Every structure is written in structure tokens, then in C-alpha cells.
Tab-separated table of C-alpha atoms in Angstrom:
chain	number	residue	atom	x	y	z
R	1	PRO	CA	-4.320	92.105	305.492
R	2	ASN	CA	-1.752	90.609	303.091
R	3	LEU	CA	1.318	92.097	304.762
R	4	ARG	CA	2.066	88.986	306.830
R	5	GLU	CA	2.306	86.794	303.740
R	6	ALA	CA	4.494	89.403	302.055
R	7	THR	CA	6.913	89.430	304.999
R	8	LEU	CA	7.224	85.636	304.975
R	9	GLY	CA	7.771	85.719	301.218
R	10	ASP	CA	10.569	88.236	301.736
R	11	VAL	CA	12.473	85.723	303.888
R	12	THR	CA	11.728	82.770	301.610
R	13	ASP	CA	12.848	84.663	298.520
R	14	ALA	CA	16.074	85.696	300.279
R	15	ALA	CA	16.830	82.039	301.004
R	16	LEU	CA	15.983	81.026	297.434
R	17	TYR	CA	18.194	83.801	296.082
R	18	TYR	CA	21.235	82.509	297.968
R	19	THR	CA	20.366	78.946	297.014
R	20	PHE	CA	19.975	79.350	293.265
R	21	ASP	CA	20.994	82.813	292.056
R	22	ALA	CA	23.865	84.291	294.062
R	23	PRO	CA	27.067	82.671	295.291
R	24	GLY	CA	26.562	82.380	299.009
R	25	GLY	CA	25.517	80.238	301.901
R	26	PHE	CA	23.927	80.455	305.313
R	27	ARG	CA	26.298	83.175	306.543
R	28	GLU	CA	25.375	85.394	303.594
R	29	LEU	CA	21.686	84.892	304.372
R	30	LEU	CA	22.230	85.805	308.021
R	31	LEU	CA	24.001	89.071	307.127
R	32	ASP	CA	22.084	89.986	303.966
R	33	ARG	CA	21.013	93.623	303.438
R	34	HIS	CA	18.790	93.206	300.388
R	35	SER	CA	15.033	93.555	300.113
R	36	PHE	CA	12.887	90.954	298.393
R	37	ALA	CA	9.668	92.871	299.037
R	38	LYS	CA	7.204	92.394	296.201
R	39	THR	CA	4.434	94.614	297.588
R	40	ASP	CA	4.194	98.385	298.009
R	41	ASP	CA	3.499	98.255	301.751
R	42	LEU	CA	6.509	96.100	302.641
R	43	ALA	CA	8.791	97.929	300.203
R	44	GLY	CA	7.653	101.182	301.827
R	45	ILE	CA	8.698	99.962	305.265
R	46	TYR	CA	12.116	99.052	303.864
R	47	GLY	CA	12.422	102.360	301.987
R	48	VAL	CA	13.089	100.696	298.637
R	49	SER	CA	11.342	99.992	295.344
R	50	LYS	CA	9.517	96.688	294.856
R	51	TRP	CA	11.614	93.700	293.850
R	52	THR	CA	10.549	92.256	290.523
R	53	GLY	CA	13.356	89.755	290.031
R	54	GLY	CA	17.018	90.051	289.185
R	55	ALA	CA	19.360	91.975	291.459
R	56	PRO	CA	17.483	92.922	294.659
R	57	PRO	CA	17.695	96.489	296.036
R	58	GLU	CA	19.576	97.171	299.258
R	59	PHE	CA	17.650	98.211	302.353
R	60	GLY	CA	17.100	101.935	302.614
R	61	GLU	CA	18.431	102.234	306.178
R	62	LYS	CA	21.996	101.419	307.216
R	63	GLU	CA	20.713	100.122	310.560
R	64	ARG	CA	18.792	97.308	308.867
R	65	VAL	CA	21.411	94.582	308.767
R	66	GLY	CA	20.751	90.877	308.556
R	67	LEU	CA	17.992	88.333	308.906
R	68	PHE	CA	16.557	89.628	312.169
R	69	THR	CA	15.958	93.143	310.891
R	70	ARG	CA	13.438	91.813	308.368
R	71	VAL	CA	9.815	92.689	309.087
R	72	ALA	CA	8.856	89.005	309.406
R	73	TYR	CA	10.878	88.872	312.616
R	74	LEU	CA	10.025	92.349	313.941
R	75	ALA	CA	6.284	92.781	313.338
R	76	THR	CA	4.040	91.739	316.234
R	77	GLY	CA	0.490	92.478	315.090
R	78	SER	CA	0.017	94.704	318.140
R	79	ALA	CA	0.902	98.205	319.318
R	80	ASN	CA	3.964	96.972	321.173
R	81	THR	CA	7.241	95.257	320.355
R	82	ARG	CA	7.933	91.842	321.918
R	83	PRO	CA	11.610	91.695	322.930
R	84	ILE	CA	11.045	88.577	325.029
R	85	MET	CA	9.575	86.606	322.124
R	86	LYS	CA	12.317	87.873	319.802
R	87	GLY	CA	14.935	86.676	322.255
R	88	VAL	CA	13.306	83.284	322.767
R	89	PHE	CA	13.102	82.733	319.006
R	90	ILE	CA	16.796	83.391	318.439
R	91	ARG	CA	17.891	81.378	321.467
R	92	LYS	CA	15.799	78.296	320.616
R	93	ALA	CA	15.305	78.289	316.830
R	94	LEU	CA	18.645	79.676	315.638
R	95	LEU	CA	21.062	78.668	318.397
R	96	CYS	CA	19.285	75.469	319.542
R	97	ASP	CA	19.814	76.399	323.193
R	98	GLU	CA	17.478	74.974	325.797
R	99	ILE	CA	15.380	77.402	327.850
R	100	PRO	CA	13.624	76.130	330.967
R	101	ALA	CA	9.833	76.263	330.922
R	102	PRO	CA	8.464	79.540	332.319
R	103	PRO	CA	6.391	79.656	335.503
R	104	PRO	CA	2.746	78.646	334.925
R	105	ASN	CA	1.481	82.235	335.199
R	106	ALA	CA	4.155	83.828	332.984
R	107	ALA	CA	2.015	83.930	329.825
R	108	ALA	CA	-0.588	85.965	331.716
R	109	ASN	CA	1.820	88.877	332.097
R	110	PRO	CA	2.939	90.047	328.638
R	111	PRO	CA	4.623	93.458	328.510
R	112	GLN	CA	1.945	96.142	328.451
R	113	LEU	CA	1.977	99.614	326.940
R	114	SER	CA	3.183	102.301	329.299
R	115	ASN	CA	2.745	106.059	329.049
R	116	THR	CA	5.989	106.687	330.948
R	117	LEU	CA	8.363	103.796	330.179
R	118	SER	CA	9.847	102.282	327.026
R	119	THR	CA	9.047	98.649	326.253
R	120	ARG	CA	12.570	97.713	327.286
R	121	GLN	CA	12.100	99.376	330.658
R	122	VAL	CA	8.767	97.617	331.157
R	123	VAL	CA	10.346	94.240	330.331
R	124	GLU	CA	13.297	94.877	332.627
R	125	GLN	CA	10.930	95.681	335.496
R	126	LEU	CA	8.737	92.677	334.728
R	127	THR	CA	11.553	90.126	334.516
R	128	GLY	CA	14.338	91.665	336.581
R	129	ASP	CA	13.661	89.916	339.871
R	130	GLY	CA	12.518	86.591	341.250
R	131	SER	CA	12.407	83.316	339.349
R	132	CYS	CA	12.210	85.087	335.971
R	133	ALA	CA	15.506	86.920	336.253
R	134	SER	CA	17.888	83.966	335.897
R	135	CYS	CA	16.797	83.219	332.315
R	136	HIS	CA	15.581	86.591	331.112
R	137	LYS	CA	18.469	88.826	332.168
R	138	ALA	CA	21.213	86.556	330.836
R	139	THR	CA	19.836	84.554	327.899
R	140	ILE	CA	16.556	85.975	326.570
R	141	ASN	CA	16.066	89.717	326.912
R	142	PRO	CA	19.468	90.876	325.584
R	143	LEU	CA	18.840	89.168	322.230
R	144	GLY	CA	15.479	90.906	321.869
R	145	PHE	CA	16.693	94.327	322.980
R	146	ALA	CA	19.162	94.511	320.068
R	147	THR	CA	16.374	95.315	317.591
R	148	GLU	CA	14.283	97.673	319.738
R	149	ASN	CA	15.155	100.489	317.336
R	150	PHE	CA	12.464	98.975	315.092
R	151	ASP	CA	8.823	99.387	316.079
R	152	SER	CA	6.070	96.765	316.178
R	153	LEU	CA	5.555	97.079	312.413
R	154	GLY	CA	9.266	96.769	311.685
R	155	ARG	CA	9.828	100.463	310.951
R	156	LEU	CA	13.091	102.093	311.972
R	157	ARG	CA	12.824	104.505	314.896
R	158	THR	CA	15.226	106.589	316.955
R	159	GLU	CA	12.835	106.890	319.907
R	160	GLN	CA	9.717	105.101	321.084
R	161	THR	CA	6.403	106.886	320.875
R	162	LEU	CA	4.542	106.506	324.184
R	163	LEU	CA	0.790	105.971	324.032
R	164	ASP	CA	-1.959	106.184	326.605
R	165	PRO	CA	-2.951	102.519	327.155
R	166	MET	CA	-6.622	103.450	327.441
R	167	THR	CA	-7.061	105.938	324.592
R	168	GLY	CA	-4.156	105.222	322.271
R	169	MET	CA	-3.300	108.924	322.217
R	170	ILE	CA	0.360	109.978	321.971
R	171	VAL	CA	1.551	111.252	325.361
R	172	GLY	CA	5.322	111.413	324.942
R	173	SER	CA	8.426	109.574	323.854
R	174	ALA	CA	11.277	107.550	325.323
R	175	PRO	CA	14.826	106.906	324.090
R	176	VAL	CA	15.526	103.556	322.467
R	177	ASP	CA	18.377	101.519	323.939
R	178	THR	CA	19.741	98.632	321.847
R	179	THR	CA	22.877	97.997	323.916
R	180	SER	CA	23.069	94.516	325.413
R	181	VAL	CA	25.278	91.510	326.164
R	182	PRO	CA	23.752	88.828	323.894
R	183	ARG	CA	25.857	85.889	325.154
R	184	ILE	CA	25.671	83.876	321.943
R	185	GLU	CA	28.180	81.722	323.790
R	186	ILE	CA	26.804	81.827	327.295
R	187	THR	CA	30.133	82.865	328.854
R	188	ASP	CA	30.827	85.647	326.320
R	189	GLU	CA	30.499	89.103	327.889
R	190	THR	CA	31.020	91.043	324.615
R	191	VAL	CA	28.752	94.085	324.384
R	192	SER	CA	26.523	94.567	321.330
R	193	GLN	CA	25.406	98.045	320.314
R	194	GLY	CA	22.501	96.792	318.214
R	195	ALA	CA	21.349	94.623	315.340
R	196	GLU	CA	24.514	94.827	313.245
R	197	ASP	CA	26.726	93.730	316.124
R	198	LEU	CA	24.284	90.993	317.083
R	199	MET	CA	24.078	89.549	313.580
R	200	LYS	CA	27.873	89.517	313.228
R	201	MET	CA	28.238	87.783	316.597
R	202	ILE	CA	25.732	85.154	315.520
R	203	ALA	CA	27.334	84.673	312.104
R	204	ASP	CA	30.811	84.328	313.657
R	205	SER	CA	29.664	81.653	316.111
R	206	PRO	CA	29.567	77.933	315.190
R	207	LYS	CA	26.227	77.531	316.967
R	208	PRO	CA	23.785	78.713	314.251
R	209	TYR	CA	25.412	76.450	311.674
R	210	ALA	CA	25.119	73.390	313.897
R	211	CYS	CA	21.563	74.402	314.771
R	212	PHE	CA	20.632	74.904	311.107
R	213	ALA	CA	21.913	71.397	310.354
R	214	ARG	CA	19.706	70.023	313.117
R	215	GLN	CA	16.632	71.939	311.986
R	216	TYR	CA	17.218	70.902	308.384
R	217	PHE	CA	17.546	67.265	309.445
R	218	ARG	CA	14.368	67.390	311.554
R	219	TYR	CA	12.354	68.952	308.760
R	220	THR	CA	13.703	66.603	306.073
R	221	PHE	CA	13.306	63.348	307.993
R	222	GLY	CA	10.290	64.331	310.080
R	223	ARG	CA	11.890	63.261	313.353
R	224	MET	CA	14.363	64.345	315.993
R	225	GLU	CA	17.984	63.484	315.387
R	226	ASP	CA	19.857	60.744	317.214
R	227	SER	CA	23.403	61.892	317.955
R	228	LYS	CA	24.881	58.411	317.504
R	229	ARG	CA	22.946	57.194	314.486
R	230	ASP	CA	22.730	60.528	312.660
R	231	GLY	CA	26.016	62.109	313.730
R	232	CYS	CA	27.740	61.655	310.363
R	233	ALA	CA	24.889	63.228	308.397
R	234	LEU	CA	24.720	66.193	310.783
R	235	SER	CA	28.477	66.655	310.629
R	236	GLU	CA	28.506	66.707	306.832
R	237	MET	CA	25.752	69.332	306.731
R	238	LYS	CA	27.514	71.531	309.259
R	239	LEU	CA	30.823	71.297	307.395
R	240	ALA	CA	29.068	72.442	304.227
R	241	LEU	CA	27.544	75.386	306.092
R	242	ASP	CA	30.885	76.280	307.688
R	243	ALA	CA	32.444	76.413	304.221
R	244	SER	CA	29.634	78.739	302.999
R	245	LYS	CA	28.707	76.283	300.293
R	246	PRO	CA	25.475	77.080	298.440
R	247	MET	CA	22.441	76.322	300.560
């Protein structure tokens, strides 16, 4: 019952670490591979000992690279991963890209468990045609697919366990595919093999730094920015982030 708070604390402590303790900035936070888990359950998922201060331990798995392989981003509170929601979060909160509103009935069709298909395959079938496809195939789903090698609790996996939707019994397995074209810049066709590639693409793009400056401004001043009136303040913040100055 306390795992959610522990996962949020893991992210907060990572940000505090790069603000006050270690030389680094926003890029270092994006690509960080250290655990700040203070509880046994979260440390167990990461495969490390609990962090009690000082130098944090590195993640136990080489595949766990960067901010979006932390459990706070991966855990869903259900039996299934949510690649669509993962993709929407990155696109809107980290890159500040606009996504058109979904059709009115879209929320009524979340990806369901399948006893024959992986979650990725279910999502591709659900969003591959019609009015959904234009946004999902190009701008949303690929970002979420990059971390499908982590299950709905944030544990590393090499294949997806398939469950009977009615009984919850294990009925098989399906391969996990993390290959995608994330399109951090919407015209970029570079292929990502998974989380490490995705995080490096994000960190190498100017978009998350500009977006962070906007989010920081909105939180600090309690209002949306005005590009004319607030342009200088936003520019100064972004320049500091670009130079990897301390957060």
C-alpha cells in the first residue's frame, strides 16, 4: 500500500540529488541509472540495496536506463501495462507537444488483457485504423512501446506472461517488442531499440529542455506563459538547462 509513495519519492530524491549533491543538470537526471529506493519492496524491483543517503547504488539491470525506466512511470496499478498513457505523458509533459483530443468514446476502450496477444499487439489492433491511427501510430504508441520490456509493476521482463482475462490463470507467453520510431522531432525516422535509445534521443533533443522551462515557469508563477512578456525568462531558463547547470 505504500509502494506508490516510495516510487514518487525515488524520482523526487533523484532530482534533489542532482540539485544539491552531485554535479549535474536536467540531462543527467534524464539519463540517470541510480536507485533512490528507500524501501525493501522498491529496492527489490530495482535489484539493489536500499538507499540510505550518500552515493546511490546503480540499478541492477543494464536495461534500466533513465527517468522513464523508474517504477513511478512504469507501474499501472493493474494487471496490464499502459503504453498509450506512457506515450501521452512523454509527448505532452516532457516534450510539450499538442495532441488532439481523442474521440468521445476512446476512454471506454482501454487495452484489455488477452490470452493470445501481447499488450503491444492489442494496442496496435485497437488504434491501427480509423480516426485513432493518425495520432497513435506516429506520435503516441511508439513512445510507450519503448518500455514494454517492463511489466505493470515496473519489473524487467524478456517476455510477457499471458493471463486468462476471466480467471487470471497463466495460459502462455508472448515476445516483448520494444522497437519503435519515437519521432521526438516529428519528422525524425530514427529507429529506437528500447528505453536506452529513447532516453538518449530525448536527452539529445532541445525539446525537453524548452518544455522543462515552460513547466517550471507555470508551476512557479501559477499561470501559463506569455511568449512575448515572458520570453526572456523562458530563454534564460532554457539556456541554463542546455548548459547542464545545476538544477
